[in-house]
Structure formats: C-alpha cells, structure tokens
Coordinates of C-alpha atoms in Angstrom, one line a residue:
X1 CA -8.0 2.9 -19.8
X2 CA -7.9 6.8 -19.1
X3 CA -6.5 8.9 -16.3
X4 CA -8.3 11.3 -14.4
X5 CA -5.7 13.5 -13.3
X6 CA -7.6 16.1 -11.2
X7 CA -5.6 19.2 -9.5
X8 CA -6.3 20.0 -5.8
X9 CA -5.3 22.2 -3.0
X10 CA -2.0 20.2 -1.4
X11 CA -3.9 18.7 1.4
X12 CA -1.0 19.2 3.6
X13 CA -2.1 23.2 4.0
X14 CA -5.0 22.3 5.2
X15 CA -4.0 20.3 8.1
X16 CA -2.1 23.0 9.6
X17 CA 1.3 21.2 11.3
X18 CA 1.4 18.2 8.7
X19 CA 2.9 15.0 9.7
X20 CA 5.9 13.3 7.4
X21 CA 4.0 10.4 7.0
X22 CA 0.6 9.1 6.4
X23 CA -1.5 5.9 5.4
X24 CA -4.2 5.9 2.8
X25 CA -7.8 3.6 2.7
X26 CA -10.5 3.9 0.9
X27 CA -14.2 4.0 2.8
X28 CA -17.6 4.8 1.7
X29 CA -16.6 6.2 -1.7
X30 CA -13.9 8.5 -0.4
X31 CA -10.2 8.4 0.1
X32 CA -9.0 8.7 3.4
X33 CA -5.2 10.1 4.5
X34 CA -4.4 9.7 7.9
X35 CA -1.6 11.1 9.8
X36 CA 1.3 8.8 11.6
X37 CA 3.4 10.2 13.7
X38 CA 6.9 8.2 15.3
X39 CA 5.5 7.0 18.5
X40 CA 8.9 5.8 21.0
X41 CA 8.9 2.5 22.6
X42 CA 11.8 2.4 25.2
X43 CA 10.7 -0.2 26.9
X44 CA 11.5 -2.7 24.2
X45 CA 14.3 -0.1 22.6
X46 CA 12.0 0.0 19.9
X47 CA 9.7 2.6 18.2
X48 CA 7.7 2.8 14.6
X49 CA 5.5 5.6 13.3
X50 CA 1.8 4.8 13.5
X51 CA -1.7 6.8 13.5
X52 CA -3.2 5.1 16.5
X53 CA -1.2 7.7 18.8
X54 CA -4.0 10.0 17.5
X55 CA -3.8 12.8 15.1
X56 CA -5.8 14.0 12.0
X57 CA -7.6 12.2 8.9
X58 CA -9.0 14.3 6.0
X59 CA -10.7 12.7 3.0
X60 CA -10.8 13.1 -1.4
X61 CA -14.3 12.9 -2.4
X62 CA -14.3 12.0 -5.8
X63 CA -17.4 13.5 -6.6
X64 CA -16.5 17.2 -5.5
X65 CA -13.2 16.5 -6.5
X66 CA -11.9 18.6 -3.1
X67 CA -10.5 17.5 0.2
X68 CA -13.1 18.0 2.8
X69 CA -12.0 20.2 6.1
X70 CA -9.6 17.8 8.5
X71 CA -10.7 15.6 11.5
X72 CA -9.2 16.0 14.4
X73 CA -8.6 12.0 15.9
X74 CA -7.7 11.0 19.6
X75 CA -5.5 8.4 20.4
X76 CA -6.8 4.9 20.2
X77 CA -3.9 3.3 22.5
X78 CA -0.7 4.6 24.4
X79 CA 0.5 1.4 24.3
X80 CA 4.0 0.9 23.8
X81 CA 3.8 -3.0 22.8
X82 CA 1.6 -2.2 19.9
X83 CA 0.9 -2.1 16.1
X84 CA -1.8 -1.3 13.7
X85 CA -3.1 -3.4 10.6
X86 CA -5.2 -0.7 8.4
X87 CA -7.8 -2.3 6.0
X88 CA -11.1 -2.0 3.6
X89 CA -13.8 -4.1 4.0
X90 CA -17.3 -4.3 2.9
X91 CA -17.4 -0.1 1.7
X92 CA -15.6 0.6 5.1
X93 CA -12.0 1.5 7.0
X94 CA -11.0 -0.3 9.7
X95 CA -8.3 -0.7 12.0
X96 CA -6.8 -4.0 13.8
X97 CA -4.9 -3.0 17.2
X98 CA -2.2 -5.8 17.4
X99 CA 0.5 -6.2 19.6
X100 CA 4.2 -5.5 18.6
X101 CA 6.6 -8.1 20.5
X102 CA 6.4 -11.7 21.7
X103 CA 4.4 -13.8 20.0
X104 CA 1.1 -12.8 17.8
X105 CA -1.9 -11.2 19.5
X106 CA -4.7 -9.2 19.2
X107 CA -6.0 -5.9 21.2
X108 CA -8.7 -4.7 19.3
X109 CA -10.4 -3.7 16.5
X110 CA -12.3 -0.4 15.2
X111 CA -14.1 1.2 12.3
X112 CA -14.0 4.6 10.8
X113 CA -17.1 6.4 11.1
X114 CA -15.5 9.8 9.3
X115 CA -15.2 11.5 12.9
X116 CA -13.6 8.6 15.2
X117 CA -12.4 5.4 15.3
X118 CA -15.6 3.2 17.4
X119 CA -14.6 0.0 19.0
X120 CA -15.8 -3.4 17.3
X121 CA -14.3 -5.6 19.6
X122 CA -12.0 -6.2 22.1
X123 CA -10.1 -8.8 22.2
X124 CA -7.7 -8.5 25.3
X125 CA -4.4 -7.3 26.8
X126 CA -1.5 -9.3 25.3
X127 CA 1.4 -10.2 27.9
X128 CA 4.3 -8.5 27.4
X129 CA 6.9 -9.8 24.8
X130 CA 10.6 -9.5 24.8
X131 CA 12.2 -6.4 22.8
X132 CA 14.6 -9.0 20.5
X133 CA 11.4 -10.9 20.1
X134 CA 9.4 -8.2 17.6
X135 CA 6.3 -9.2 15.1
X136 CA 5.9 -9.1 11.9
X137 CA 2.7 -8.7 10.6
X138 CA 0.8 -9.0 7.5
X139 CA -2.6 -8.3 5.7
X140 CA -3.7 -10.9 2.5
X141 CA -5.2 -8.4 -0.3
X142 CA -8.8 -10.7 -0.8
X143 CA -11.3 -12.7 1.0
X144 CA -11.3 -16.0 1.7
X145 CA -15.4 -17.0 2.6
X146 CA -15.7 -13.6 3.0
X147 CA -12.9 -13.1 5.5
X148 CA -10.0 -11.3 5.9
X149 CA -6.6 -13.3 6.2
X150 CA -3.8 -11.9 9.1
X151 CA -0.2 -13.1 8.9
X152 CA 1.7 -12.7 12.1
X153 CA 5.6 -13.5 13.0
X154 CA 7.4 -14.3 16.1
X155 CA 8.4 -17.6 16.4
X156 CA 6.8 -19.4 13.4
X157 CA 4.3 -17.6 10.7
X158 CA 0.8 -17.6 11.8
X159 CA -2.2 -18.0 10.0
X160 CA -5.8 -16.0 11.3
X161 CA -8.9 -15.5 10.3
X162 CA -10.3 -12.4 10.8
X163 CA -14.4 -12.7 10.7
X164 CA -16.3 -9.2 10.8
X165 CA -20.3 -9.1 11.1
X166 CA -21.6 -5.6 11.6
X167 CA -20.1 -5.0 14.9
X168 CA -19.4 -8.4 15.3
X169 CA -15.7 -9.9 15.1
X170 CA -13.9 -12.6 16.1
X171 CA -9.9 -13.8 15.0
X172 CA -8.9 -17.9 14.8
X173 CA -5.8 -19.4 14.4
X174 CA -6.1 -20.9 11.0
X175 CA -3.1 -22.2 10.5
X176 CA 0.6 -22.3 11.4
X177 CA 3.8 -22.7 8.8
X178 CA 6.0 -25.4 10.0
X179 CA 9.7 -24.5 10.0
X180 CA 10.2 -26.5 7.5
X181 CA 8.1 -25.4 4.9
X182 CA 10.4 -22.2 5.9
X183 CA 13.8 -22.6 6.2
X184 CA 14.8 -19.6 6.4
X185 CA 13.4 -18.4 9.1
X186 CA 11.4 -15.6 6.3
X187 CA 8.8 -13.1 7.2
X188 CA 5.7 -12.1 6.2
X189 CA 5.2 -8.8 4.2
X190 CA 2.2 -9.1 2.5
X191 CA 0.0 -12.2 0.4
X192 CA -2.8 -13.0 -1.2
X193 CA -5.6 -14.9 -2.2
X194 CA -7.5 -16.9 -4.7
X195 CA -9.9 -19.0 -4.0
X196 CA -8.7 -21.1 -0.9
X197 CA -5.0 -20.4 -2.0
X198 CA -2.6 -18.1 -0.1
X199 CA 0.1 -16.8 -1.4
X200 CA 2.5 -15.9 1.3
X201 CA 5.3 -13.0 0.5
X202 CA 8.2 -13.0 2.2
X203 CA 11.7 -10.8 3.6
X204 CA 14.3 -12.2 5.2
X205 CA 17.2 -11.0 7.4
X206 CA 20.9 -10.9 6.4
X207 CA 22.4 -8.1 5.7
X208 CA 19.3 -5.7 6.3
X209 CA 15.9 -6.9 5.2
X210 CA 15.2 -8.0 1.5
X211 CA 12.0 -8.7 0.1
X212 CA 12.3 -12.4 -1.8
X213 CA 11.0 -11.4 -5.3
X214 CA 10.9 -15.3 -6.4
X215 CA 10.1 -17.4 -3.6
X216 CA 6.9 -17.4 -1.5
X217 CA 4.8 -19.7 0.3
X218 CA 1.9 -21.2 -0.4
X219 CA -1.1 -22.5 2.0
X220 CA -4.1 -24.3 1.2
X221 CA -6.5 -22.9 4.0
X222 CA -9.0 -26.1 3.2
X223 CA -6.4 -28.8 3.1
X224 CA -4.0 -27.3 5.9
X225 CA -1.2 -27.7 3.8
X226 CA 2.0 -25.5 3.2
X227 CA 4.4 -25.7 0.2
X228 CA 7.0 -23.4 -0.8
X229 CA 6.9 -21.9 -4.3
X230 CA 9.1 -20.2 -6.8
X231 CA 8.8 -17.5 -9.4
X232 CA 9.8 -18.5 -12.8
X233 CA 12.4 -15.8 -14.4
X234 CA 16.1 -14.7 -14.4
X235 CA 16.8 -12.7 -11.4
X236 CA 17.4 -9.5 -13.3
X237 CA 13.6 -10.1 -14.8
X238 CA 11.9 -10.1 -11.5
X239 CA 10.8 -6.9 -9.8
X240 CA 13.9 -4.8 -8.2
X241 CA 12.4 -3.4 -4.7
X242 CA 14.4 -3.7 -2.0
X243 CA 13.7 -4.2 1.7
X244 CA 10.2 -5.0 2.6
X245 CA 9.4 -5.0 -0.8
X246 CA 6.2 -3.2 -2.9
X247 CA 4.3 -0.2 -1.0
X248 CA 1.3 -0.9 -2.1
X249 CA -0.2 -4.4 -2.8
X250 CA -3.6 -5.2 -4.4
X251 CA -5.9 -7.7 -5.2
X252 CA -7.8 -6.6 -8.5
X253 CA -11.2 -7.3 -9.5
X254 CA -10.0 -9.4 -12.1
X255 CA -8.3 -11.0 -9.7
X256 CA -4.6 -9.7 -10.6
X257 CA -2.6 -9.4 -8.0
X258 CA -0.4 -6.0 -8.4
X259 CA 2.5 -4.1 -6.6
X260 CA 3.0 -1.0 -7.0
X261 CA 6.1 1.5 -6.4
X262 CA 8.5 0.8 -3.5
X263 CA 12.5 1.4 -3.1
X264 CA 15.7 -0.4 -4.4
X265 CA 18.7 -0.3 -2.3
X266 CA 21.8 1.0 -4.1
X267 CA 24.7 0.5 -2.4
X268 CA 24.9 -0.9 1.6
X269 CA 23.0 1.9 2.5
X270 CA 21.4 3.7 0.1
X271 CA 18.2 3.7 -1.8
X272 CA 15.8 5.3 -4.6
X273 CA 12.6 5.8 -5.6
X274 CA 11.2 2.2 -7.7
X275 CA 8.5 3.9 -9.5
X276 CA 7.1 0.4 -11.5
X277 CA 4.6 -1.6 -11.4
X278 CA 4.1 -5.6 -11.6
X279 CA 1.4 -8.1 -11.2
X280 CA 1.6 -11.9 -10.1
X281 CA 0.6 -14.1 -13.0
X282 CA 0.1 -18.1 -11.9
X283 CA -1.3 -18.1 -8.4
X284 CA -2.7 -21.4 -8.7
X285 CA 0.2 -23.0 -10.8
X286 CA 3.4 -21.4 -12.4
X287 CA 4.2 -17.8 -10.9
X288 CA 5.4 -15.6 -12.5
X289 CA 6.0 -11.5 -12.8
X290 CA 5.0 -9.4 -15.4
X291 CA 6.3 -5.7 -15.5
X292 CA 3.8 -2.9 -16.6
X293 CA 3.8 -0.9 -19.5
X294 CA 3.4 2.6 -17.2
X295 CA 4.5 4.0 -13.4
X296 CA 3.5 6.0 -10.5
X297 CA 4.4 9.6 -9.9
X298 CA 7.4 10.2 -8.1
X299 CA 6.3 10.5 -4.0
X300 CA 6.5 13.6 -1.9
X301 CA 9.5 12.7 0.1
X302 CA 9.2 9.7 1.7
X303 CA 5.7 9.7 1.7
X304 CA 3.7 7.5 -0.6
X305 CA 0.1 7.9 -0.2
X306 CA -1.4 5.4 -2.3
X307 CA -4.8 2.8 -1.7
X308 CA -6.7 0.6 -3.9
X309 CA -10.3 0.9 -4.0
X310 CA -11.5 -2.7 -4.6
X311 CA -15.2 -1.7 -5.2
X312 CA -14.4 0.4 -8.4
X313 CA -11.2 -1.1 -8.8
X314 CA -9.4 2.7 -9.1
X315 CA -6.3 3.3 -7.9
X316 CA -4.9 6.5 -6.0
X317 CA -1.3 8.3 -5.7
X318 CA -1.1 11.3 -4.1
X319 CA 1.6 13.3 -4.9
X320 CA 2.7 16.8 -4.2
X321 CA 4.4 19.0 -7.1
X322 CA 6.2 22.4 -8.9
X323 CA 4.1 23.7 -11.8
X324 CA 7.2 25.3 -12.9
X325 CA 8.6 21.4 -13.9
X326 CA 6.0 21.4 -16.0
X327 CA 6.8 22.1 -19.8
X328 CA 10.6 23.2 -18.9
X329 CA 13.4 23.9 -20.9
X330 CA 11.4 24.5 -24.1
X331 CA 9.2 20.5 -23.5
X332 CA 6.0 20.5 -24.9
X333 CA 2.9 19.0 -23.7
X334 CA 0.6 17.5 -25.5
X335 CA -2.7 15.1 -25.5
X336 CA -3.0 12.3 -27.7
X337 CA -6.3 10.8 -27.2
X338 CA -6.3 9.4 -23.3
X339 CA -3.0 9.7 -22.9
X340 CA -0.8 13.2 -21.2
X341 CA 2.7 12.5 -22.8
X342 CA 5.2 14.5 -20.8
X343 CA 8.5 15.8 -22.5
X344 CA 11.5 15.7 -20.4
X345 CA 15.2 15.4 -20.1
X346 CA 14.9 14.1 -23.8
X347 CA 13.2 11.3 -23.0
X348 CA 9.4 10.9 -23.4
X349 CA 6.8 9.6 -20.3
X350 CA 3.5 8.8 -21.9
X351 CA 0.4 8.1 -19.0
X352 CA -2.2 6.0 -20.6
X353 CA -3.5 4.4 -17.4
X354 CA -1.6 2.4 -14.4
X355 CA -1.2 -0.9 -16.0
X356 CA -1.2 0.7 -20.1
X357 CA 1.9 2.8 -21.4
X358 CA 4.0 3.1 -23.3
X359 CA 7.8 3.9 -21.6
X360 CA 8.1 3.7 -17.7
X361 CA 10.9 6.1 -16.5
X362 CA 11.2 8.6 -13.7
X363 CA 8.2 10.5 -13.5
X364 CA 8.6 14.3 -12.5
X365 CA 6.1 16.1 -13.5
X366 CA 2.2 15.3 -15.1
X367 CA -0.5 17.5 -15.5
X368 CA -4.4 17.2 -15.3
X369 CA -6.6 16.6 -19.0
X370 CA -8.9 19.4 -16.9
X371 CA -5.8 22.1 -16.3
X372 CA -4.2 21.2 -19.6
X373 CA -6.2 24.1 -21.9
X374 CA -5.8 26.6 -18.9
X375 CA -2.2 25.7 -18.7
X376 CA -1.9 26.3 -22.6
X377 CA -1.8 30.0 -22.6
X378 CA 0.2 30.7 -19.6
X379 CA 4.5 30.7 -19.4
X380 CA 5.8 29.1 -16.1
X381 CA 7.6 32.2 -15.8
X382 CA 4.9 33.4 -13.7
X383 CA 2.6 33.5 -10.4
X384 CA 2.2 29.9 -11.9
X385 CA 6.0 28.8 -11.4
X386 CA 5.8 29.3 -7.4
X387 CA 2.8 27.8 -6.8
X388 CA 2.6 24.4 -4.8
X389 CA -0.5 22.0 -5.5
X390 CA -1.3 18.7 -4.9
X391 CA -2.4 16.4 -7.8
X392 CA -4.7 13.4 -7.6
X393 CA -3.6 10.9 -9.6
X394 CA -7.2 8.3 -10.4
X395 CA -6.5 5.1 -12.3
X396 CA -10.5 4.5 -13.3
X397 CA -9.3 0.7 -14.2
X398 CA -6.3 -1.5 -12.7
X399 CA -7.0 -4.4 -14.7
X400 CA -5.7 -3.9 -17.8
X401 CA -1.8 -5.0 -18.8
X402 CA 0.3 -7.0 -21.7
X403 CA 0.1 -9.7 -18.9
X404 CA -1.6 -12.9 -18.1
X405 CA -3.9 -13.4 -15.6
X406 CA -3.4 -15.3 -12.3
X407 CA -5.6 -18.3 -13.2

C-alpha cells in the first residue's frame, strides 16, 4: 500500500468567506466538499449545522490533482424541522431531506449534478414533532439488494429501505427494534452490512452522549429478527472515541468495515483529537476490534473532511497545514521505499498507507513523495515557512491491516 500525498492550494482561499465546517462525498470520480453552515431552529429550541441552508461545493479531481473553481448552491429547504443524510451511490452524491423531531420521516431526496442539487422524489411534509422529541438518524455503510439501509430514532429504532432507480425512489419501513432487544433506550450512529446482516452502532444518554464501543445490535433484514451483540475485548482494548463515536465509517471492498479518527473526552468536558483507526472483524459471528498499524493527519480545527470512495476503495483527509512544522528543530525527512517517515518531538511517525504502519501517534506534519526533492534544498527559514497549503492526503488501498476479516 503507498500514499499519494499530493500538495494543493488550501481550498478554503478559494471559496472566498469559508465556512467552519464542511461534509465530504465522493461523485463521479471527484471529491466533493460542501459547506455547512449553523442553521437556528427556535421553534424546537434546537439548531445543528447543515449544507441544505445553501452555500458553496468545490471538488478534488484526482486526475488534475487541483480543486476546480467553487459552485455557488441555493438552499434546498428553510425548514426548521429538518436534517440531511449525505451519501454515495452507484458513482453519484446524493442527499436525503429528513425531518429532525417527532417521529422518523422523510421530505425528500436529491442528487448532485456538479452545479445543483435536482429533486428525485418527494416524499411529503412531515407533521410537526415535539422539541424534547429529536431524531437520530443513521446511514448503514453497504447495500443490502442493492439498497441503501436508513436508521432513524424517536421512539423506537427504525429500520428503511431506501430504493433508488435513476430518478426513481421510494423508502419502506423494513423493520422496527423492539425495546427489548434495546434496553437502553440506545441510538443509532452509524451500521453496516453484510450480506442480509446489519450491524447496528449505538450511543446512549447519561452523562452526555457516549458511543458503545462493545455492544451493538444486530438485525436480520430476511428473517425480521433483532439480537443484541457484544464485542469481545477488555475495555481498555476497544477503540477510545468518545461521544457519537468514529467520524468517518466505511464499508471496504473487502468488505472490512473501518472507523476512522473521531474525539475522546477527557475530563467532564473536554476532548482531543483521536487520530486511529479500527476495523470490525466478526460481523457474522464473534466481533471483534482490531486497531491499525497507521493514523490520520491531525484535522484543521474542528473540521474533518474525510469520504471513502467505495468504487476505488481510496480514502481521503483533507487537512490544512505550516510548512514551517515540517523538518523542525534539526528533524530529518526521509523516504524509505513507500513510506514518508516524519521526525518529530523524538518520536518517529512512519505513513505507509491508512491501514499499514508502523507507530500511530499524533500526526503534525507530512509531506508529499512529489514536494519531497523540491523541499530538499530549501531551509524553512524562508518564503516557505509562512506559507499555508492544503495537503491531500489519498489512501490508494483501505484494505490492507494485521487484522482479520469480517467473515
């Protein structure tokens, strides 16, 4: 496995007024970052940051290896009981209008056509739900008979199917968890599939909201029938996010399921940058977590821009960084076959590809193979030390790891 680590022009220059925050798909070969902005919803004493308020997209074509220019995009819905599912699905981008409160519904759906979001279908105006009454929803990385797989909370956890046809779509209850196959009253955060297994992952409230790193909940969509499952392991061998758990979640095409990156309280109140990455070994009989040999660059804020691109199986992280961290305080660079080995703070980083390392620790600076020989005759004492640039971080192959597979 090999990185191509490919510098850019930050893309947040180009966009003139950049937003804090954005989500990441991938669609017809490119990557796609689109703006969200922190939309207010009074009426429910509510509000969450989302991109169908309208604002900009810009896209990474991997064969130019440059942003193209930024898309202005107009507001889908100025809804205030609302909420947006993003997704890739056969090569493209779409987006799944939900509601936000009540119980589980859907408004509409639309695909990216790299100027606008076009309507699919519509599927209707949701009553209005009760602010203490507030949705969690829920995408399943893979298909299921070509499908895609919705969870949705309010009451109970709800099962749908999600059927897309050209511009054709329609969304069925599949199935609902009982309360008790869930006790605890968990939520959904994200899941996946194998086969006509789902895998169910789950938070819960107490004293915040804590992703459960060794229980989920299992549904045979043939057989209509729920268990609920647990991750072999000690505690302190299971993955360490916090909260709602991994950023990103993907379904490999080796069938892997990985996380990637997230946060890990510390303290009541505070948190850091979780910078690992784990796969799911087991889905159809003993789970259990494997931690990878590498880790993601360190995000630009609180912004992780990250998406998987199931039809090459790459992975992206976009990242934002100094070239004067690079090679500081008298740390050499060097290149060892595939691998960029970065020198820092005594202790060594080595980048052979996402799910192939050598040491995972806190990543603060990498460099591109390509910029490596311009790099190598230039101090960072210079015009180089000030500059700001964006780096592309491409994983040409997620499934590789000391791991098993999920059988």
């Amino acid at each position: 496995m090999s990185f191509d680590k490919t510098p850019v022009d930050n893309f947040k220059n180009l966009v003139g007024e950049a937003a804090d925050y954005h989500q990441a798909a991938v669609g017809n070969g490119k990557l796609w970052i689109f703006s969200r902005k922190f939309a207010e919803q009074p009426a429910f004493n509510w509000g969450h940051r989302v991109h169908f308020a309208g604002g900009y997209a810009i896209a990474y074509d991997p064969e130019r290896k440059k942003f193209d220019a930024p898309v202005e995009v107009p507001a889908i819905s100025s809804e205030e009981d609302a909420e947006e599912i993003f997704f890739s699905h056969n090569g493209h981008i779409y987006l799944l209008l939900t509601n936000a409160f009540g119980e589980p519904a859907f408004r509409s759906l639309h695909r990216w056509t790299e100027k606008s979001w076009e309507k699919v279908k519509e599927f209707g105006s949701p009553s209005a739900g009760e602010a203490r009454s507030h949705i969690y929803w829920a995408l399943a990385d893979g298909n299921n008979k070509g499908d895609k797989i919705i969870l949705g909370k309010g009451d109970n956890i709800k099962v749908y199917r999600l059927k897309i046809d050209g511009y054709n779509a329609s969304i069925d209850l599949e199935h609902t968890v009982s309360t008790e196959s869930n006790p605890l009253y968990a939520c959904p955060v994200g899941g996946v599939i194998k086969g006509d297994s789902l895998l169910i992952s789950l938070g819960v409230h107490g004293c915040g909201f804590r992703w459960e790193n060794n229980r989920f909940i299992k549904v045979d969509l043939t057989k209509k029938e729920t268990e609920e499952v647990q991750v072999e392991g000690e505690y302190d061998t299971l993955p360490s996010f916090g909260f709602s758990g991994p950023y990103l979640k993907a379904l490999t095409k080796d069938g892997e399921w990985v996380t990637v990156g997230g946060s890990t309280q510390i303290g009541m109140t505070g948190s850091e940058f979780n910078n690992q990455v784990w796969k799911l070994a087991g889905l159809k009989d003993k789970l259990t977590w494997n931690k990878c040999d590498t880790c993601v660059p360190e995000r630009d804020g609180d912004d992780f821009i990250a998406a998987y691109d199931e039809s090459t199986g790459r992975l992206y992280v976009v990242t934002k960084e100094a070239l004067d961290v690079l090679g500081h305080d008298g740390h050499s660079l060097g290149v060892d076959g595939a691998e960029v080995c970065v020198l820092e703070e005594s202790d060594e980083v080595c980048l052979g590809g996402l799910l192939e390392g050598h040491h995972c620790g806190r990543l603060e600076a990498e460099v591109g193979l390509e910029v490596l020989g311009d790099l190598a005759d230039q101090t960072l004492e210079g015009e180089l030390a000030d500059e700001q640039i964006g780096r592309l971080l491409v994983t040409t192959d997620l499934t590789k790891s000391n791991g098993t597979s999920m059988d």
